[in-house]
mmCIF file of C-alpha atoms and ligand atoms in Angstrom:
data_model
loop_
_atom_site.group_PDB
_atom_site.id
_atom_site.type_symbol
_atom_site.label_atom_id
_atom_site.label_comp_id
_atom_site.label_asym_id
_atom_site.label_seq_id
_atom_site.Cartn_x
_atom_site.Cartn_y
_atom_site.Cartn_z
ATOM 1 C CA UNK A 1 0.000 0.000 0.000
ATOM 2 C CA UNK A 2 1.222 3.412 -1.530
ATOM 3 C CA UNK A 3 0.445 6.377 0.442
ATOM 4 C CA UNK A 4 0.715 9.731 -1.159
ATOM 5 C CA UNK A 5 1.277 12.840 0.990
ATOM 6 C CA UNK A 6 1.762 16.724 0.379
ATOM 7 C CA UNK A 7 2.955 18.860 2.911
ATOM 8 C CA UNK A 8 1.226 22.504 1.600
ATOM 9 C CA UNK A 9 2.400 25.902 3.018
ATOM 10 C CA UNK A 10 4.827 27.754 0.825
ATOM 11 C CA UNK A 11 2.248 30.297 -0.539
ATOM 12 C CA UNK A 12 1.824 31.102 3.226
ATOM 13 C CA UNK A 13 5.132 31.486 4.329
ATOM 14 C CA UNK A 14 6.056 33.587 1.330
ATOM 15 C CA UNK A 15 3.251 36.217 1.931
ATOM 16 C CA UNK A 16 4.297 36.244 5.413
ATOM 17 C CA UNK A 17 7.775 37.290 4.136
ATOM 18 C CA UNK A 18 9.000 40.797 5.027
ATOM 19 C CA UNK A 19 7.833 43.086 1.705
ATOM 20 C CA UNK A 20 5.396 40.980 0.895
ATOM 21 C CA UNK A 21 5.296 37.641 -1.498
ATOM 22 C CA UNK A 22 7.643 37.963 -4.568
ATOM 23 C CA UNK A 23 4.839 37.394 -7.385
ATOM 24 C CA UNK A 24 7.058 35.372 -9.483
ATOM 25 C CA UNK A 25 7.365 33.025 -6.737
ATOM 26 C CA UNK A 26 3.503 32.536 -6.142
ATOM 27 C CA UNK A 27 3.835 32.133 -9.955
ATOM 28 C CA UNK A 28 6.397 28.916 -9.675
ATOM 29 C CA UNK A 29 4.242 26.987 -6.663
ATOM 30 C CA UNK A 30 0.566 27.603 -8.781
ATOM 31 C CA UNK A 31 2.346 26.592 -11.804
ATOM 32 C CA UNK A 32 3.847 23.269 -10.288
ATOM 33 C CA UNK A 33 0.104 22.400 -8.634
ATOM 34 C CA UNK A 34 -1.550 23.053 -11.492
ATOM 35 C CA UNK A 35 0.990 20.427 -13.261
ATOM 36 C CA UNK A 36 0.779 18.007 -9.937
ATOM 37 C CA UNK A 37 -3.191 18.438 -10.381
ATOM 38 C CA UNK A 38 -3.316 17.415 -13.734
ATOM 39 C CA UNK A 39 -0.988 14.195 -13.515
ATOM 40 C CA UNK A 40 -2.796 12.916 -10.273
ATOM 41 C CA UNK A 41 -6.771 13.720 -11.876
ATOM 42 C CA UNK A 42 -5.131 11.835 -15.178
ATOM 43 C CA UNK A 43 -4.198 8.961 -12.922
ATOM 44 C CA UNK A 44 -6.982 9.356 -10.772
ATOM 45 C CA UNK A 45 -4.630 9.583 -7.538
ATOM 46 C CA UNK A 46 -5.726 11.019 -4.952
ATOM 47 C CA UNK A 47 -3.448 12.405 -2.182
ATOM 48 C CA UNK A 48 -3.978 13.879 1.647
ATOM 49 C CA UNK A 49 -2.363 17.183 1.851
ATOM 50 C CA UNK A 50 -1.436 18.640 4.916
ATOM 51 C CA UNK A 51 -2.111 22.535 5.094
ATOM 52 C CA UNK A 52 -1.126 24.991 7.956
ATOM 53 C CA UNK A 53 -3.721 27.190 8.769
ATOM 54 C CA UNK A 54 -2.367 30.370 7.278
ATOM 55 C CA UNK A 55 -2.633 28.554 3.981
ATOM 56 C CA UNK A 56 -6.809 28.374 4.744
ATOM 57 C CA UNK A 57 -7.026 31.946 5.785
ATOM 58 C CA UNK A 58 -4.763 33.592 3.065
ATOM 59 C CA UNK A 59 -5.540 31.017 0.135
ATOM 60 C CA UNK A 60 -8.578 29.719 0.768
ATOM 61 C CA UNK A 61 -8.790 29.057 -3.512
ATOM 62 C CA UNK A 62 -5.836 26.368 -3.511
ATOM 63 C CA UNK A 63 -7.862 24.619 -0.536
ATOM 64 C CA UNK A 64 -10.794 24.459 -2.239
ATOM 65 C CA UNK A 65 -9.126 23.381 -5.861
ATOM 66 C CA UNK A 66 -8.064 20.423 -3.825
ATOM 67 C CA UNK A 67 -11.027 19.208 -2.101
ATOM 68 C CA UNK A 68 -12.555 19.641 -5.934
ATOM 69 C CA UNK A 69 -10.150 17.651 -7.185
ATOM 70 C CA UNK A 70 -10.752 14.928 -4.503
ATOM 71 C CA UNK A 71 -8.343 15.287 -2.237
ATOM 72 C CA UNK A 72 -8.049 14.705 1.026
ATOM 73 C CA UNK A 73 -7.252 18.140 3.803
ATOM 74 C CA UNK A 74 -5.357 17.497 6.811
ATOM 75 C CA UNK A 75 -3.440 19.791 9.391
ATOM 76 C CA UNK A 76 0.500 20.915 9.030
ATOM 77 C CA UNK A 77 0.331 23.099 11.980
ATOM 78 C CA UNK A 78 -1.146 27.306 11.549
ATOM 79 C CA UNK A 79 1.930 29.063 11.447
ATOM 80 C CA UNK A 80 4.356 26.566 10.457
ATOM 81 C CA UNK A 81 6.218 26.589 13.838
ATOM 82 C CA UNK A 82 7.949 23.384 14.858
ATOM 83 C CA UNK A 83 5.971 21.533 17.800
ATOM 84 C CA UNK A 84 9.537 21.223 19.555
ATOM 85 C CA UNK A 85 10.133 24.697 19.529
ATOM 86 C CA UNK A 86 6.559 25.596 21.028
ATOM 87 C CA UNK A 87 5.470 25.705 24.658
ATOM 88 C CA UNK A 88 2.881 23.097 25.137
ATOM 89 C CA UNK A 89 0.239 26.108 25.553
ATOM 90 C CA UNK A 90 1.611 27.493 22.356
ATOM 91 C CA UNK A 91 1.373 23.984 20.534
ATOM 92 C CA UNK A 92 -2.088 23.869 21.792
ATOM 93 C CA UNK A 93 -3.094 27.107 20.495
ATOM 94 C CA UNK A 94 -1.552 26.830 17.191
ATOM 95 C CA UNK A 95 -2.936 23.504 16.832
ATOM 96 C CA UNK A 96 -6.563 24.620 17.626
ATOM 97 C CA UNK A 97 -6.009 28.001 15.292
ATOM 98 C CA UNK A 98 -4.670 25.541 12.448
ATOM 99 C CA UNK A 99 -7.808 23.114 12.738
ATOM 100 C CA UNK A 100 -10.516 25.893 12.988
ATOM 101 C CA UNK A 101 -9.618 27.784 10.197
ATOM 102 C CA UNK A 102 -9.098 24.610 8.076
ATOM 103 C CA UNK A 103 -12.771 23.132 9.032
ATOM 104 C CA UNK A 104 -13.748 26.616 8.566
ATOM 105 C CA UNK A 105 -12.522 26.950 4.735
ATOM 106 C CA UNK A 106 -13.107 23.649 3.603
ATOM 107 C CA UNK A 107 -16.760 22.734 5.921
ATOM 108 C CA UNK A 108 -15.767 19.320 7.074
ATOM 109 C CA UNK A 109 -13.912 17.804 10.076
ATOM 110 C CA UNK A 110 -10.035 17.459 9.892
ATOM 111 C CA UNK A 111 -8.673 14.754 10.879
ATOM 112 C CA UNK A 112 -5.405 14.212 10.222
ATOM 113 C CA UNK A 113 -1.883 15.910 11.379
ATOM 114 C CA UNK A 114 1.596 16.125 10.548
ATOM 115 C CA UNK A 115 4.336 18.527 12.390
ATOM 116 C CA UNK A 116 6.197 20.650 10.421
ATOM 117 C CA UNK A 117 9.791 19.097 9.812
ATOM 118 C CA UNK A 118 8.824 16.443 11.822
ATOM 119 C CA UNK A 119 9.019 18.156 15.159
ATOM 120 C CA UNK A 120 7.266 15.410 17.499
ATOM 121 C CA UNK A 121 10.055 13.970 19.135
ATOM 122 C CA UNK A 122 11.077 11.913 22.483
ATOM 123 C CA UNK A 123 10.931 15.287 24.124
ATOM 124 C CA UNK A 124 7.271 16.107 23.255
ATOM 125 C CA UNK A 125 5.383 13.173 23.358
ATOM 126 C CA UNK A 126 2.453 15.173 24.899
ATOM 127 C CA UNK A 127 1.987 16.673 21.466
ATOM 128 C CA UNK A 128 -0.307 13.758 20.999
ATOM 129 C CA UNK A 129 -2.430 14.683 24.088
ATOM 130 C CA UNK A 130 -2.838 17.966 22.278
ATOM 131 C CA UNK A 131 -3.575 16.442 18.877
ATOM 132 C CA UNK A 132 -6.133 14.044 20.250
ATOM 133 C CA UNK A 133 -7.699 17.240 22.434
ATOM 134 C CA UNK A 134 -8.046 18.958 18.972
ATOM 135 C CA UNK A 135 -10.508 16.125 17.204
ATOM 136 C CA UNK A 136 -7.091 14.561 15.028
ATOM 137 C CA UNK A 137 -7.869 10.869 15.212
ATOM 138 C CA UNK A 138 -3.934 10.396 13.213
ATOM 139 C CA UNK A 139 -0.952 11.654 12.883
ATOM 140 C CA UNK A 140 1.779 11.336 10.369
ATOM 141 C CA UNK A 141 4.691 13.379 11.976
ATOM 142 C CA UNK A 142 6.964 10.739 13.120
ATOM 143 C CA UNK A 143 10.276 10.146 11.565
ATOM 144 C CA UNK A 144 11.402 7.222 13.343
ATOM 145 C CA UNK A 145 15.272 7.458 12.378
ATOM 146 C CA UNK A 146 18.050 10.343 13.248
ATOM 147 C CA UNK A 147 17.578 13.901 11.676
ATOM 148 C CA UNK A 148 18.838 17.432 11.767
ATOM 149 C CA UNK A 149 15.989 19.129 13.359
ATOM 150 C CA UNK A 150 13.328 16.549 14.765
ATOM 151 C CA UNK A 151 13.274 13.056 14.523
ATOM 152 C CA UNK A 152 11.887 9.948 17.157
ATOM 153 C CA UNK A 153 14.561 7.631 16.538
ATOM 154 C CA UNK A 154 13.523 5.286 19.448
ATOM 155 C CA UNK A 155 10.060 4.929 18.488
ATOM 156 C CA UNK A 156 10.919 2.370 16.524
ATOM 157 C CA UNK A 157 8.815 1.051 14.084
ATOM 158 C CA UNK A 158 8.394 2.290 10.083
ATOM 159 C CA UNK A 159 4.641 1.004 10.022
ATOM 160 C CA UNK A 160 1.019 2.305 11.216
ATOM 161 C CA UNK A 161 1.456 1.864 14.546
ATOM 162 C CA UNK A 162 -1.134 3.016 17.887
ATOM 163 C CA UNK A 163 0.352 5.606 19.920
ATOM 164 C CA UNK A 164 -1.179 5.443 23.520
ATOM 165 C CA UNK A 165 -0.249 8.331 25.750
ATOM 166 C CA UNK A 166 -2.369 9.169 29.115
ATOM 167 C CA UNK A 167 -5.399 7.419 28.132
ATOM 168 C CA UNK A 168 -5.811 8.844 24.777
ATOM 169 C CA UNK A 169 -4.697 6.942 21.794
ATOM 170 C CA UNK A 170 -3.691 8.086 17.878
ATOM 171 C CA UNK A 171 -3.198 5.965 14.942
ATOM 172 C CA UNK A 172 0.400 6.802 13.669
ATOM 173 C CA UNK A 173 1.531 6.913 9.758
ATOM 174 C CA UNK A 174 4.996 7.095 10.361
ATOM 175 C CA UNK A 175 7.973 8.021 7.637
ATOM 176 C CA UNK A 176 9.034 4.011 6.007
ATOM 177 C CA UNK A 177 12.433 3.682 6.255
ATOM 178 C CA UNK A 178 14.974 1.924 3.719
ATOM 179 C CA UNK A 179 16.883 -0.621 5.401
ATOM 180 C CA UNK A 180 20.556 -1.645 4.719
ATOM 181 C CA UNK A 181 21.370 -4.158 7.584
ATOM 182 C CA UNK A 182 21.438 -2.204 10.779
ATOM 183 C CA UNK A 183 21.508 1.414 8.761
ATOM 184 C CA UNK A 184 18.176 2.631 8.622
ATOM 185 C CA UNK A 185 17.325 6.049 6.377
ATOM 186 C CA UNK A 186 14.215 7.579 5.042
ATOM 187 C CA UNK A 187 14.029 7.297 0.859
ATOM 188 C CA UNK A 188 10.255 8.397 0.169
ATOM 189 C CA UNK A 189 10.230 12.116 0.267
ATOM 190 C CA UNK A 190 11.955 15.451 0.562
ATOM 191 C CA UNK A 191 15.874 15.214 -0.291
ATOM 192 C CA UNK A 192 15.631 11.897 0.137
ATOM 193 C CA UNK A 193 13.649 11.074 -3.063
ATOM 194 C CA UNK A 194 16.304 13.625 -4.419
ATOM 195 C CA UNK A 195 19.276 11.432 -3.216
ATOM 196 C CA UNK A 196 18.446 7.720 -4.281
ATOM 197 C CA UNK A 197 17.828 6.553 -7.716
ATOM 198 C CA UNK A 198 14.683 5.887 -8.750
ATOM 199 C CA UNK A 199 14.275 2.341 -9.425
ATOM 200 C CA UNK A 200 15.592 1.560 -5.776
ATOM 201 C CA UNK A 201 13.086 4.079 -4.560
ATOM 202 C CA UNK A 202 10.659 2.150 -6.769
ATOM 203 C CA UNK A 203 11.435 -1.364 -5.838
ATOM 204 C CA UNK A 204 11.659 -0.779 -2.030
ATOM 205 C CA UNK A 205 8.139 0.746 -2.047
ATOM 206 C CA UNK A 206 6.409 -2.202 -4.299
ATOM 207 C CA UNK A 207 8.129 -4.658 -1.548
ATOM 208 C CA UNK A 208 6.840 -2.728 1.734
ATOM 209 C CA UNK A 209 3.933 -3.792 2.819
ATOM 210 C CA UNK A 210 3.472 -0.070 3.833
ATOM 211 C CA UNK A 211 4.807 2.812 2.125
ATOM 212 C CA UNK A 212 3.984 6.840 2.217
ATOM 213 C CA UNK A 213 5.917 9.664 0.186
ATOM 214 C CA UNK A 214 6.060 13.177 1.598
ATOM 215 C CA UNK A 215 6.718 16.618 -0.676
ATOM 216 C CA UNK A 216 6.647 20.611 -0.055
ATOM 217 C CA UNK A 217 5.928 21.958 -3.024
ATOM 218 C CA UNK A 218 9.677 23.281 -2.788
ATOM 219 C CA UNK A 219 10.973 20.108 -3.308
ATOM 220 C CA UNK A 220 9.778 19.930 -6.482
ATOM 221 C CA UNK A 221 11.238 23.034 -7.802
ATOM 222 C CA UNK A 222 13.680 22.710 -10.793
ATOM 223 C CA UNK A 223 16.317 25.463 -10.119
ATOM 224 C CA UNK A 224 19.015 25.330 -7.578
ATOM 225 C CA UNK A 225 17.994 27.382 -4.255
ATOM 226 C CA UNK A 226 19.988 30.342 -3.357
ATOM 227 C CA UNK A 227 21.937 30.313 0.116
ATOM 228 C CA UNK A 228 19.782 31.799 2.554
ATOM 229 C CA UNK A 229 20.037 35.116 4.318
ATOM 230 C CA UNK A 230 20.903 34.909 7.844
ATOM 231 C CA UNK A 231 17.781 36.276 9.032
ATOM 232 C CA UNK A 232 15.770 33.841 6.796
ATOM 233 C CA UNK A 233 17.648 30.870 8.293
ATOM 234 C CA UNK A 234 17.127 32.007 11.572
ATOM 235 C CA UNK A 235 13.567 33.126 11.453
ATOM 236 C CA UNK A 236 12.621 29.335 9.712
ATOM 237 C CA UNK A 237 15.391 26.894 11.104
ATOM 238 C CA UNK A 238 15.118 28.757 15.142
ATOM 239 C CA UNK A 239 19.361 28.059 15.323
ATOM 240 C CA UNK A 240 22.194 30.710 14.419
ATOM 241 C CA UNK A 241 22.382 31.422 10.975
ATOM 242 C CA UNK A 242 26.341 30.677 11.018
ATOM 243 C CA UNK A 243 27.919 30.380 7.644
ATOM 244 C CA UNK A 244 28.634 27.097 8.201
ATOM 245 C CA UNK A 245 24.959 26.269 9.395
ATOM 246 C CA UNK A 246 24.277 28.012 6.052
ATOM 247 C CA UNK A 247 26.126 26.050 4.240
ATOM 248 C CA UNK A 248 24.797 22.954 5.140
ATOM 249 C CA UNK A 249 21.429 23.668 4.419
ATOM 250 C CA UNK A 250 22.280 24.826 0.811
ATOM 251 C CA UNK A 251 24.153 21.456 -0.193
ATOM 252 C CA UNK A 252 21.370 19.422 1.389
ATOM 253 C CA UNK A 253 18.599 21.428 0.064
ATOM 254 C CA UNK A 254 20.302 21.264 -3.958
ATOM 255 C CA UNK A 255 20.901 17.372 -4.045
ATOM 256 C CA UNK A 256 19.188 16.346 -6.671
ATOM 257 C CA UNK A 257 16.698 18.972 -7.438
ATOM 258 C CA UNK A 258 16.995 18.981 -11.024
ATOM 259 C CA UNK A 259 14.945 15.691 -11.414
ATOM 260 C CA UNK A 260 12.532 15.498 -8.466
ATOM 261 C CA UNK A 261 9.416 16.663 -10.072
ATOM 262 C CA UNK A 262 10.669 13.701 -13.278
ATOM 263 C CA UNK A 263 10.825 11.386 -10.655
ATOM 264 C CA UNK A 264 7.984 12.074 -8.949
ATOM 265 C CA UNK A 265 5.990 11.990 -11.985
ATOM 266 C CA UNK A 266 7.362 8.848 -13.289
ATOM 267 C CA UNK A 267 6.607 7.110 -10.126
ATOM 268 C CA UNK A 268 3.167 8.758 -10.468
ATOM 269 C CA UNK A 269 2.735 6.558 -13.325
ATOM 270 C CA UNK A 270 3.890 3.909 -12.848
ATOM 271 C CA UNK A 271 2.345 3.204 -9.141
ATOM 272 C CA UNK A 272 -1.110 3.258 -7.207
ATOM 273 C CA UNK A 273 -1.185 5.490 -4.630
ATOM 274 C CA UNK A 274 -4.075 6.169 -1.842
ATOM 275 C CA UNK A 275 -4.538 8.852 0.913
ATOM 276 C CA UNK A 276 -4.395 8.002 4.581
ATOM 277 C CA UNK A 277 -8.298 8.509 4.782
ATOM 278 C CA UNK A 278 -8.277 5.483 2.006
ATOM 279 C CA UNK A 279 -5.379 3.597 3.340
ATOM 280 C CA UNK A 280 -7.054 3.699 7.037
ATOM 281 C CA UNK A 281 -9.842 1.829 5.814
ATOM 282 C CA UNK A 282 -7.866 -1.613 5.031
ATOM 283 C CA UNK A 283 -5.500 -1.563 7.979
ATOM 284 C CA UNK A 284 -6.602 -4.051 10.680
ATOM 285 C CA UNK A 285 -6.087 -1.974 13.764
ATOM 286 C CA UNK A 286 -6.275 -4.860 15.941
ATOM 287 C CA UNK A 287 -3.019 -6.456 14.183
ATOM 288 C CA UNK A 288 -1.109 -2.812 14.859
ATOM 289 C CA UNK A 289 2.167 -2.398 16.990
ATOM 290 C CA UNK A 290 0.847 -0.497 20.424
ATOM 291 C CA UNK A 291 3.027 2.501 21.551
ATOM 292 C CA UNK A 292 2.887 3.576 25.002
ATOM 293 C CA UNK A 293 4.407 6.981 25.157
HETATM 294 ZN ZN1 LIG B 301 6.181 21.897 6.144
#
């Protein structure tokens, strides 16, 4: 089983720029949706994007062209602020922001949730108190392997799982993981999808008995990204904006680019995919690993 996932915010978080979103950029992310749209309604795909709030209040129209074009709406946080970086009060009102004005713009119940770059952690397990406290019967922010900035590497397992914290209890998607002997790494989304080839993306999704890709909209874009500013670094990754920092980020976030949007679109073809709402449907519960957090 093939899950396909979205992550949706850039139009947001450009608008909430300082002067304003550059138009040419809104430009680039409608013109890669519209040619996402078309290849999914051609293959009659349907994915569950996850939306932050700001993306419901500011561009309502790109929520509603997805619900028309059968997809599923789920919750990436309002602002875009990483759970790990929030209070618990401030996770709690961002998370209750985020799912009003979602259910608000779209007129049905969200259910879903994933953390922006994967922020539920060891550290913040009550996140899923929070979640559950805001209607979100699943979650698909776990990245159950080491990472930069979030990351559970001790949960432990690469398959829908139930997380049980304090009486409350969430059905997990979490990232699938490629495994080479005792080396563990994601391959399904983000740089990742960049980094391996294709047909060993391919071939370790078509053996999992579970698999589920995850792209921003950014990941998809063509031309190499520029090294950020260090008050755009700081403002997005919360760390020092060090050259070195900088850096980083720039090599990581240019592996690869060139072909993702090929790739994805060749794997778009040549594989089923559901959304979680679908996929949830033929899991047998019962049979899934418990979590007590
Ligand atoms: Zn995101």
């Amino acid at each position: 089983m093939n899950i396909l996932t979205f992550d949706i915010e850039e139009w947001a978080l450009e608008a909430g720029r300082k002067g304003g979103a550059r138009p040419e950029k809104i430009a680039e992310y409608d013109r890669l949706l519209d040619q996402l749209l078309e290849i999914l309604s051609a293959r009659k795909i349907h994915a569950t994007c996850f939306c932050t709030g700001l993306m419901a209040t500011k561009y309502p129209q790109i929520l509603h062209r997805l619900v028309e074009n059968g997809h599923e709406i789920a919750c990436h946080s309002n602002v875009h602020t990483w759970c790990n970086k929030m209070s618990r009060e401030e996770m709690q009102e961002d998370t209750h922001a985020a799912v009003d004005a979602l259910e608000q713009c779209i007129g049905e119940k969200i259910k879903g949730y994933r953390a922006p770059a994967f922020s539920i952690t060891a550290q913040n397990p009550y996140a899923f108190e929070i979640l559950a406290q805001n209607g979100i019967e699943y979650d698909a922010s776990i990245f159950p392997a080491e990472r930069d900035f979030g990351g559970f590497p001790s949960f432990g397992y690469d398959v829908p799982t139930r997380v049980q914290y304090k009486g409350i209890e969430i059905k997990e998607y979490p990232i699938p993981l490629l495994h080479f002997g005792k080396w563990k790494t994601a391959y399904s989304g983000g740089g990742y999808f960049r980094l391996f080839p294709y047909y060993l993306i391919r071939r370790t999704m078509n053996k999992a008995d579970y698999a589920m890709t995850y792209f921003h909209i950014n990941d998809l874009i063509s031309e190499p990204t520029k090294l950020m500013s260090r008050e755009a670094y700081e403002s997005y990754f919360k760390e020092p904006g060090t050259l070195i920092n900088r850096y980083k980020r720039f090599i990581k976030s240019n592996i690869g680019t060139g072909d993702a949007m090929t790739k994805l679109i060749r794997l778009l073809r040549q594989n089923d995919f559901v959304t979680i709402a679908q996929a949830d449907m033929k899991i047998n519960w019962n049979e899934a690993p418990v979590i007590k957090l």
